[in-house]
mmCIF file of N, CA and C in Angstrom:
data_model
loop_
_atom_site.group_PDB
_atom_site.id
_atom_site.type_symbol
_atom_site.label_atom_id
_atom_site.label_comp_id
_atom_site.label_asym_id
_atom_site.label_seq_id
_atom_site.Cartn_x
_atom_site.Cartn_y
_atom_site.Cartn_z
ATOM 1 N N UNK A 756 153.714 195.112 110.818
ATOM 2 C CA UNK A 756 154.863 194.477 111.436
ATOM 3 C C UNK A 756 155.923 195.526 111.715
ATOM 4 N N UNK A 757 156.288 195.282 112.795
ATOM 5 C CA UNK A 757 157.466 196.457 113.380
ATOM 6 C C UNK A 757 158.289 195.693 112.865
ATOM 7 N N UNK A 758 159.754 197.068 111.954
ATOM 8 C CA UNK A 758 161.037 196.157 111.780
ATOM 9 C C UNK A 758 162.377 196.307 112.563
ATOM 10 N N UNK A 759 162.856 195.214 112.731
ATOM 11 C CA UNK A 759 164.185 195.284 113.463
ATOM 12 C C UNK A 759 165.408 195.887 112.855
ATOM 13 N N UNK A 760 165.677 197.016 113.577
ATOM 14 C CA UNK A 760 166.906 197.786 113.139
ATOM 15 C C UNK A 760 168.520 197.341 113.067
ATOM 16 N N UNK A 761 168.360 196.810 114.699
ATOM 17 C CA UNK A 761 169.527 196.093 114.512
ATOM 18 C C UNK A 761 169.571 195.198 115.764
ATOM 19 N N UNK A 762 170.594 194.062 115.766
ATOM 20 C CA UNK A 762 170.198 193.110 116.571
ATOM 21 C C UNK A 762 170.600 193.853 118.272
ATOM 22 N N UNK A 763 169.957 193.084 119.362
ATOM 23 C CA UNK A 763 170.758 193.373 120.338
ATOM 24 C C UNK A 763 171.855 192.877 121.296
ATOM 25 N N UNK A 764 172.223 191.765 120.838
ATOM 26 C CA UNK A 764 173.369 191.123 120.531
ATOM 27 C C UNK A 764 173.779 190.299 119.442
ATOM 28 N N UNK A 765 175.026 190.339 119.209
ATOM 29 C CA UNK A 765 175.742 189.087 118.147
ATOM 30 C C UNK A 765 176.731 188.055 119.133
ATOM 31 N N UNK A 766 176.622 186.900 119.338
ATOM 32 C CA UNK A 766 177.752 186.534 119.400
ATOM 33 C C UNK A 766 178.109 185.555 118.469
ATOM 34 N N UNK A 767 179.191 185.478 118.287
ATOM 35 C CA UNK A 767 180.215 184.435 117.489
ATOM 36 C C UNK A 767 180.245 183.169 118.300
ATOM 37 N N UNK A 768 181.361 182.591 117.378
ATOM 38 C CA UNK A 768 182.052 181.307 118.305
ATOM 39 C C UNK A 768 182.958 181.692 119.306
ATOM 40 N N UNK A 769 183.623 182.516 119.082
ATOM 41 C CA UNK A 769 184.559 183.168 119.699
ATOM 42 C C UNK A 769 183.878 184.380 121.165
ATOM 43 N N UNK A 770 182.361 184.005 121.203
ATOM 44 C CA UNK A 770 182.232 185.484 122.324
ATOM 45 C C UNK A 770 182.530 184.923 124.242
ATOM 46 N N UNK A 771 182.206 183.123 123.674
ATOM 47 C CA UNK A 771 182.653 183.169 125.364
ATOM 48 C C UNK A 771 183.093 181.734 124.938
ATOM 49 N N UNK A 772 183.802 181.248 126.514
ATOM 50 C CA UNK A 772 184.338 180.195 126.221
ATOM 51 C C UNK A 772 183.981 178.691 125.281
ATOM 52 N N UNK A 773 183.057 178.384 124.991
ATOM 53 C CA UNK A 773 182.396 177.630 124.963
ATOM 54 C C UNK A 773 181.262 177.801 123.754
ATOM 55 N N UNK A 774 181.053 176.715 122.859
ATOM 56 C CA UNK A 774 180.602 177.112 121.785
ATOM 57 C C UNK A 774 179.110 176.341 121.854
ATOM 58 N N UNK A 775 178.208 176.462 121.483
ATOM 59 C CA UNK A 775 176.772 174.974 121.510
ATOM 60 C C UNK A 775 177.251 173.412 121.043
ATOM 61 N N UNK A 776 177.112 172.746 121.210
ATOM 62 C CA UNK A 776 175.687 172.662 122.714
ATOM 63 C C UNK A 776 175.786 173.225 123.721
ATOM 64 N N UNK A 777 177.166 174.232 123.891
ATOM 65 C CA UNK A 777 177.026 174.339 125.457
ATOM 66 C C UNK A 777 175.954 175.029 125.690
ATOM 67 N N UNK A 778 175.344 175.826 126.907
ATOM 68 C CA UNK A 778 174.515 177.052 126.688
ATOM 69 C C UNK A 778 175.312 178.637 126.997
ATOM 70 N N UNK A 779 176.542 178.812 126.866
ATOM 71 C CA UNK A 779 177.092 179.714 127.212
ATOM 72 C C UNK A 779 176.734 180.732 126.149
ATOM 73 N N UNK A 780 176.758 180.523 125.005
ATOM 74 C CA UNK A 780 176.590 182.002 123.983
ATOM 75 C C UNK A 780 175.201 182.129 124.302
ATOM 76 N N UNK A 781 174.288 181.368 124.496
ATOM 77 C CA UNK A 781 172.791 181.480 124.356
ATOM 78 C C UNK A 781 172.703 182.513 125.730
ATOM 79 N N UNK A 782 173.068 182.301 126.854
ATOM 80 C CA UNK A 782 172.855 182.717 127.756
ATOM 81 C C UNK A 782 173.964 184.263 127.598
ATOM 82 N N UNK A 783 175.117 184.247 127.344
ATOM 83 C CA UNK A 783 175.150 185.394 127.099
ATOM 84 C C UNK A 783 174.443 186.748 126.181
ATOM 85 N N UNK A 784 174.115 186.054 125.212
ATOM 86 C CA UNK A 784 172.728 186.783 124.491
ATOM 87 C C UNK A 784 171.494 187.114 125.337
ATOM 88 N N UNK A 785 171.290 186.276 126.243
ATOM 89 C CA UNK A 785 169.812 186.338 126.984
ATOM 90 C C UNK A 785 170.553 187.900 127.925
ATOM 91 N N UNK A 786 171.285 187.907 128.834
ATOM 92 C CA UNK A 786 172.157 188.937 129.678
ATOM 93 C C UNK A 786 172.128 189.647 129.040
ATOM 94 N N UNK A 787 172.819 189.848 127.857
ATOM 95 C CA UNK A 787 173.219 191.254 127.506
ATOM 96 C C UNK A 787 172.048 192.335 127.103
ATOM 97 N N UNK A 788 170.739 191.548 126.601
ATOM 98 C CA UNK A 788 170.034 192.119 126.261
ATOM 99 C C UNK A 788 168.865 192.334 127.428
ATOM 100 N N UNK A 789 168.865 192.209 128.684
ATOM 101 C CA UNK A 789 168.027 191.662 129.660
ATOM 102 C C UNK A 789 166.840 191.323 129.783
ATOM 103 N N UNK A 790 166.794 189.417 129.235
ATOM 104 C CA UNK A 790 165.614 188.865 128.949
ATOM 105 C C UNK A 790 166.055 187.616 129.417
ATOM 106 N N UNK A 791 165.108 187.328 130.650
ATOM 107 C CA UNK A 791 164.924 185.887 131.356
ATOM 108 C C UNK A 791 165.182 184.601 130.081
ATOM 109 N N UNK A 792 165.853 183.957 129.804
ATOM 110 C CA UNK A 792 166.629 183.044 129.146
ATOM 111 C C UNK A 792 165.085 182.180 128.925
ATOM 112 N N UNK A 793 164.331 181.990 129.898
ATOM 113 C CA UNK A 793 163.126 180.986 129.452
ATOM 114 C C UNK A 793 162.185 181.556 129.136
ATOM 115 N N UNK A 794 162.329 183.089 128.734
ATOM 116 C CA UNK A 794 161.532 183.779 127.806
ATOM 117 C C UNK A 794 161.651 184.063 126.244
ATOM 118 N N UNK A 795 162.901 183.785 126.302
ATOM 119 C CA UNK A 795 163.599 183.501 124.259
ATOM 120 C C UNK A 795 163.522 181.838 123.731
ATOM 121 N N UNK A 796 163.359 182.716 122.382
ATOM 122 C CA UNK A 796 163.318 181.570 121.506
ATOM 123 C C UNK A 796 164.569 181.579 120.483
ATOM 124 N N UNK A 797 165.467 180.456 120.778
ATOM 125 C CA UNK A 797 166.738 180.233 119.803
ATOM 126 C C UNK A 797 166.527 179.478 118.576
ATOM 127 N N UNK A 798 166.937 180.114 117.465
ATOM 128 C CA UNK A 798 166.427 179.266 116.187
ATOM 129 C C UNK A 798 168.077 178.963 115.976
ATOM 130 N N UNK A 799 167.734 177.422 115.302
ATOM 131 C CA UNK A 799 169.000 176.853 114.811
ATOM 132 C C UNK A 799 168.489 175.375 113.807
ATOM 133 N N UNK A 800 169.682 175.384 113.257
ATOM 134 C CA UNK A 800 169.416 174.056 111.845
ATOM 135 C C UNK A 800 170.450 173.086 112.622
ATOM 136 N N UNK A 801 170.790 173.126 113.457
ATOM 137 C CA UNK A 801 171.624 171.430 113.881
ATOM 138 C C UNK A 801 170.984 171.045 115.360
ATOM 139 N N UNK A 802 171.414 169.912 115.947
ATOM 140 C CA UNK A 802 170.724 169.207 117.039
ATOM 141 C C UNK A 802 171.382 169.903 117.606
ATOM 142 N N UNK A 803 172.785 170.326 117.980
ATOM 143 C CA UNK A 803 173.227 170.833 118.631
ATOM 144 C C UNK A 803 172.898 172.558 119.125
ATOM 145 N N UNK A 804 172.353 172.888 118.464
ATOM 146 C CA UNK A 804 171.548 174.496 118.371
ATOM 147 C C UNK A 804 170.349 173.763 119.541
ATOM 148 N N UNK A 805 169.387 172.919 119.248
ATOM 149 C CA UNK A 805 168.217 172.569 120.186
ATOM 150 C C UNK A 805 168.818 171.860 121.063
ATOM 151 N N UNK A 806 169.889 171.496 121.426
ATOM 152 C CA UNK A 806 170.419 170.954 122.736
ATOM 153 C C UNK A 806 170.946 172.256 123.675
ATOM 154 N N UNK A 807 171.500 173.217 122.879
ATOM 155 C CA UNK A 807 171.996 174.520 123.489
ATOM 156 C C UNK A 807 171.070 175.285 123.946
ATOM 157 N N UNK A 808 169.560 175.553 123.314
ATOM 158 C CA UNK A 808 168.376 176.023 123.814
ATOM 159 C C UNK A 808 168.008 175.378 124.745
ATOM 160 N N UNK A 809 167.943 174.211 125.126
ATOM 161 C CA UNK A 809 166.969 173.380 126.133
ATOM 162 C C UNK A 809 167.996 173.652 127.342
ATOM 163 N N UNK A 810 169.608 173.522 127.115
ATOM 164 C CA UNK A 810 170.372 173.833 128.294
ATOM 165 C C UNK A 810 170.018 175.442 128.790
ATOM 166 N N UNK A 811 169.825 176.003 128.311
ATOM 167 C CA UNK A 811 169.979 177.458 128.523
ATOM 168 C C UNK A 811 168.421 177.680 129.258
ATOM 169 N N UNK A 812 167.509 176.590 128.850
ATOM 170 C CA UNK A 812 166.132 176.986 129.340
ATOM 171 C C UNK A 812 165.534 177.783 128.192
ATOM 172 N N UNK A 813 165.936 177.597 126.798
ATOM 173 C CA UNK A 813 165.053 178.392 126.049
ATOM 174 C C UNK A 813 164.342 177.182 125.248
ATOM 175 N N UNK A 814 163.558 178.241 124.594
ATOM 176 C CA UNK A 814 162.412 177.566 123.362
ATOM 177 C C UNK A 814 163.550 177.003 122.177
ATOM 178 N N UNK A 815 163.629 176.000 121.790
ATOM 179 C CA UNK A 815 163.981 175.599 120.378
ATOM 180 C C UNK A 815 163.111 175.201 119.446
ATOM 181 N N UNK A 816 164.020 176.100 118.540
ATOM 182 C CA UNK A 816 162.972 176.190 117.039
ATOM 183 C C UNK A 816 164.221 175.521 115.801
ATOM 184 N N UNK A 817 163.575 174.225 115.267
ATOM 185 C CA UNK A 817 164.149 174.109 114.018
ATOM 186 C C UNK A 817 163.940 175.265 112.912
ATOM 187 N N UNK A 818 165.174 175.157 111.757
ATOM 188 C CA UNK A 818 164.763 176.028 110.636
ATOM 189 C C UNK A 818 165.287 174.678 109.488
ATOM 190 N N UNK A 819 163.808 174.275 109.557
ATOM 191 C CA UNK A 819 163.890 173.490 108.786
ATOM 192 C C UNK A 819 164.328 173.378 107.067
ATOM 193 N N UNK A 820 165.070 174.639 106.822
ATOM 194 C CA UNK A 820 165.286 175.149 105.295
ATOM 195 C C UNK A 820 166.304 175.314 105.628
ATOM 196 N N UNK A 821 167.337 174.911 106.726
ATOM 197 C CA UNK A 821 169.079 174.854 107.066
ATOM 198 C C UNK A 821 169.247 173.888 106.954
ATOM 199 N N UNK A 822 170.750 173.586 107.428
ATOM 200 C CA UNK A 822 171.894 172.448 107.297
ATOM 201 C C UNK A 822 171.162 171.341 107.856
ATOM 202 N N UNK A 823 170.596 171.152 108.732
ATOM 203 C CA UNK A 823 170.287 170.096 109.801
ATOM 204 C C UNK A 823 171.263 168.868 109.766
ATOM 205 N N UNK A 824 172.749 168.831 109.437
ATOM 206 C CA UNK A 824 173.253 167.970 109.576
ATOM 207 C C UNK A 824 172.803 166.214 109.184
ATOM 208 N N UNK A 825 172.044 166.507 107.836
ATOM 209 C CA UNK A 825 171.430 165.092 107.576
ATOM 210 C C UNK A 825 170.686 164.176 108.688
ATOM 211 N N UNK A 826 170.545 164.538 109.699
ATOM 212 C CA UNK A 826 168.873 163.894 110.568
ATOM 213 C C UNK A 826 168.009 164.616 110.240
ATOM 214 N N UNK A 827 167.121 163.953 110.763
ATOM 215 C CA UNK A 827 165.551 163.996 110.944
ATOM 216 C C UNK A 827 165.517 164.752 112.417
ATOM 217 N N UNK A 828 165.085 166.514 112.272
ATOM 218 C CA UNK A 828 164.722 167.400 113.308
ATOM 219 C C UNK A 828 163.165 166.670 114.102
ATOM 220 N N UNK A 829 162.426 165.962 113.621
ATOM 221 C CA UNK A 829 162.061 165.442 114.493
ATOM 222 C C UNK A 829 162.252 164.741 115.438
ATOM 223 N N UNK A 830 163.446 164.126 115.333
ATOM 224 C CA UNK A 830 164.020 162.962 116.576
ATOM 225 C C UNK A 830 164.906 164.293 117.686
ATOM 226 N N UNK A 831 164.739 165.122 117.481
ATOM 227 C CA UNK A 831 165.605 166.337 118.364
ATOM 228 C C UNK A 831 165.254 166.917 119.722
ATOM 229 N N UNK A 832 164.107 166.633 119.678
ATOM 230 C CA UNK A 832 162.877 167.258 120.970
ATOM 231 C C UNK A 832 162.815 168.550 121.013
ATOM 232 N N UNK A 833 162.440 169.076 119.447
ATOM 233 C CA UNK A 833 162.093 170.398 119.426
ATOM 234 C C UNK A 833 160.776 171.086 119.782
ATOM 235 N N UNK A 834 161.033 172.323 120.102
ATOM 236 C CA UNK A 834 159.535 173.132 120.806
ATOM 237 C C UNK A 834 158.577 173.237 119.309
ATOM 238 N N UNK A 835 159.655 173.555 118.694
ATOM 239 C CA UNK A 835 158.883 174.159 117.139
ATOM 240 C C UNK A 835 159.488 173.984 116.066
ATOM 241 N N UNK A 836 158.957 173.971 114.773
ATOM 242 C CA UNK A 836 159.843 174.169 113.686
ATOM 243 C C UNK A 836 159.344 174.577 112.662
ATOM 244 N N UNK A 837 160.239 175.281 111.760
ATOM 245 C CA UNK A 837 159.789 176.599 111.073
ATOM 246 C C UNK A 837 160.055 176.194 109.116
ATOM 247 N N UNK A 838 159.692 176.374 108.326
ATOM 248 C CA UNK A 838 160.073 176.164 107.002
ATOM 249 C C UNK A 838 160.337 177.608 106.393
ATOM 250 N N UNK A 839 160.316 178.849 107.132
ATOM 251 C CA UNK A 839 161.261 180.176 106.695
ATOM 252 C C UNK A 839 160.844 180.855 107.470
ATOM 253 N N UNK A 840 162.174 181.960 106.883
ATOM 254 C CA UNK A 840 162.228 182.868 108.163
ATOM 255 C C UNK A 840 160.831 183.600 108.225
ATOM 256 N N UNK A 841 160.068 183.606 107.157
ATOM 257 C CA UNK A 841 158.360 184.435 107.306
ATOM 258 C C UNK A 841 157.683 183.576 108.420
ATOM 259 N N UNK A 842 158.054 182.098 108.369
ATOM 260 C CA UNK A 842 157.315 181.283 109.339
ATOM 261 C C UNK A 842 157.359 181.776 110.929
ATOM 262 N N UNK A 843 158.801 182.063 111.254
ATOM 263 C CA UNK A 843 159.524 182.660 112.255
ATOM 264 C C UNK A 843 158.523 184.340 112.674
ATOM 265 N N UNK A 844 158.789 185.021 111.454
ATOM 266 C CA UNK A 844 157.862 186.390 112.093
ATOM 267 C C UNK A 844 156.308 186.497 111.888
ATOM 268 N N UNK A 845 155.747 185.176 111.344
ATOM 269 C CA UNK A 845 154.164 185.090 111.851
ATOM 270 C C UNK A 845 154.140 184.673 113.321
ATOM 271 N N UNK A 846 155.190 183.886 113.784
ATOM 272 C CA UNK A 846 154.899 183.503 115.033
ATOM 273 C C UNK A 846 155.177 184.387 116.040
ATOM 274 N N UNK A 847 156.413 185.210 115.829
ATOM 275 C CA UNK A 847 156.674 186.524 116.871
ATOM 276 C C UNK A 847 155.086 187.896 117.083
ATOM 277 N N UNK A 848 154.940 188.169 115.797
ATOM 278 C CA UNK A 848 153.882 189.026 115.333
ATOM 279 C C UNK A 848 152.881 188.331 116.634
ATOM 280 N N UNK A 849 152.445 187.070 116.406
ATOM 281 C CA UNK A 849 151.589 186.797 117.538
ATOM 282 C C UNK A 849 151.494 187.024 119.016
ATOM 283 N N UNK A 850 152.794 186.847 119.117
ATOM 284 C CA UNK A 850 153.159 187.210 120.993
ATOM 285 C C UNK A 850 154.098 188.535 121.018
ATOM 286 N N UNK A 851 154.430 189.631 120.588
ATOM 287 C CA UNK A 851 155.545 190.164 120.843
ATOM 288 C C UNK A 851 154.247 191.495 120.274
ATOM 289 N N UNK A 852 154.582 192.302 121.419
ATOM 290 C CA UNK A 852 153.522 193.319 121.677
ATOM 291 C C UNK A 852 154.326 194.573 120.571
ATOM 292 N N UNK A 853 153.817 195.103 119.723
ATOM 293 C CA UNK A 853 154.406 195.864 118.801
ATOM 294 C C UNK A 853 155.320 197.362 119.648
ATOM 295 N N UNK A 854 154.545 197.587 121.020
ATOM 296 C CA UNK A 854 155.213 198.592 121.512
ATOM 297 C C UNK A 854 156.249 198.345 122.449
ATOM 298 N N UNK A 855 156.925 196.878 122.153
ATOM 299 C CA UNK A 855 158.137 196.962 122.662
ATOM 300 C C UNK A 855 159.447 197.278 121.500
ATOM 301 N N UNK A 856 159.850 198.808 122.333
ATOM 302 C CA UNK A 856 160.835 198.646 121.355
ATOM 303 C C UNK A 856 162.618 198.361 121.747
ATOM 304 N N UNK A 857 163.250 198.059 120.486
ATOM 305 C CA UNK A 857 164.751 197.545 120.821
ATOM 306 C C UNK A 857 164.592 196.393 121.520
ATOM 307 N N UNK A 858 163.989 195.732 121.611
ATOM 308 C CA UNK A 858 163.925 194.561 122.871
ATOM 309 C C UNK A 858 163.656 192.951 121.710
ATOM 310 N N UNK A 859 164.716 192.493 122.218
ATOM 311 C CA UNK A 859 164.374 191.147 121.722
ATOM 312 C C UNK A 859 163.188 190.302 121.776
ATOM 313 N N UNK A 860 163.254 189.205 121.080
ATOM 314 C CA UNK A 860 161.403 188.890 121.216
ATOM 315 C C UNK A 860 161.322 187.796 122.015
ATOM 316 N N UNK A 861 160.506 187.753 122.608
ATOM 317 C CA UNK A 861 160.174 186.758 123.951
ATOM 318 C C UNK A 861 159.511 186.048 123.935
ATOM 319 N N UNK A 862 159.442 185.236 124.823
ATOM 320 C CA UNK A 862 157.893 183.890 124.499
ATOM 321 C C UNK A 862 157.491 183.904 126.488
ATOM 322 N N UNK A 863 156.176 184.171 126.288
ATOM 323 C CA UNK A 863 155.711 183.747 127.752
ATOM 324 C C UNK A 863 154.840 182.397 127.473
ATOM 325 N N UNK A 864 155.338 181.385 128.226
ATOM 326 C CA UNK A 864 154.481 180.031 128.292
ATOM 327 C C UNK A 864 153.338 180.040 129.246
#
């Protein structure tokens, strides 16, 4: 497993106007790092994290070992969902070609 040094973006609440559900941080993450938005996968523990992925055109992934705001992540219309973060890098390991480097990890459908 290749390891990640450091991310290639962060944003906050604070990086653009607009916080999730909107899709504005998601999509500024997708830009900055230059990766087609319906090639990432956004992990998040509230509905509002998988409402912000589906706006943005990305993959949503529950982390089903977060907050989830007391629902049931199944009623969410998630792509995927994960019970830890190891769950998360068996699934990258599968699609994410080891000789990309610095580059965020992608999903081709």
């Amino acid at each position: 497993m290749r390891q990640v040094t450091r991310a290639g973006c962060v944003a906050s609440g604070d990086t653009t106007l607009h916080a999730t559900p909107h899709p504005a941080p998601l999509l500024h993450g997708a830009n900055v790092i230059d990766i087609d938005p319906a090639h990432c996968w956004y992990v998040g523990d509230d509905i509002r994290d998988i409402q912000a992925a589906h706006a943005a055109r990305m993959k949503g992934i529950v982390a089903r070992y977060g907050y989830l705001g007391g629902s049931d992540p199944r009623t969410w219309n998630v792509d995927l969902m994960i019970d830890s973060a190891g769950d998360l890098v068996a699934m990258l390991e599968l699609v994410v070609p080891v000789s990309v480097p610095n580059r965020a990890a992608s999903y081709s459908a």
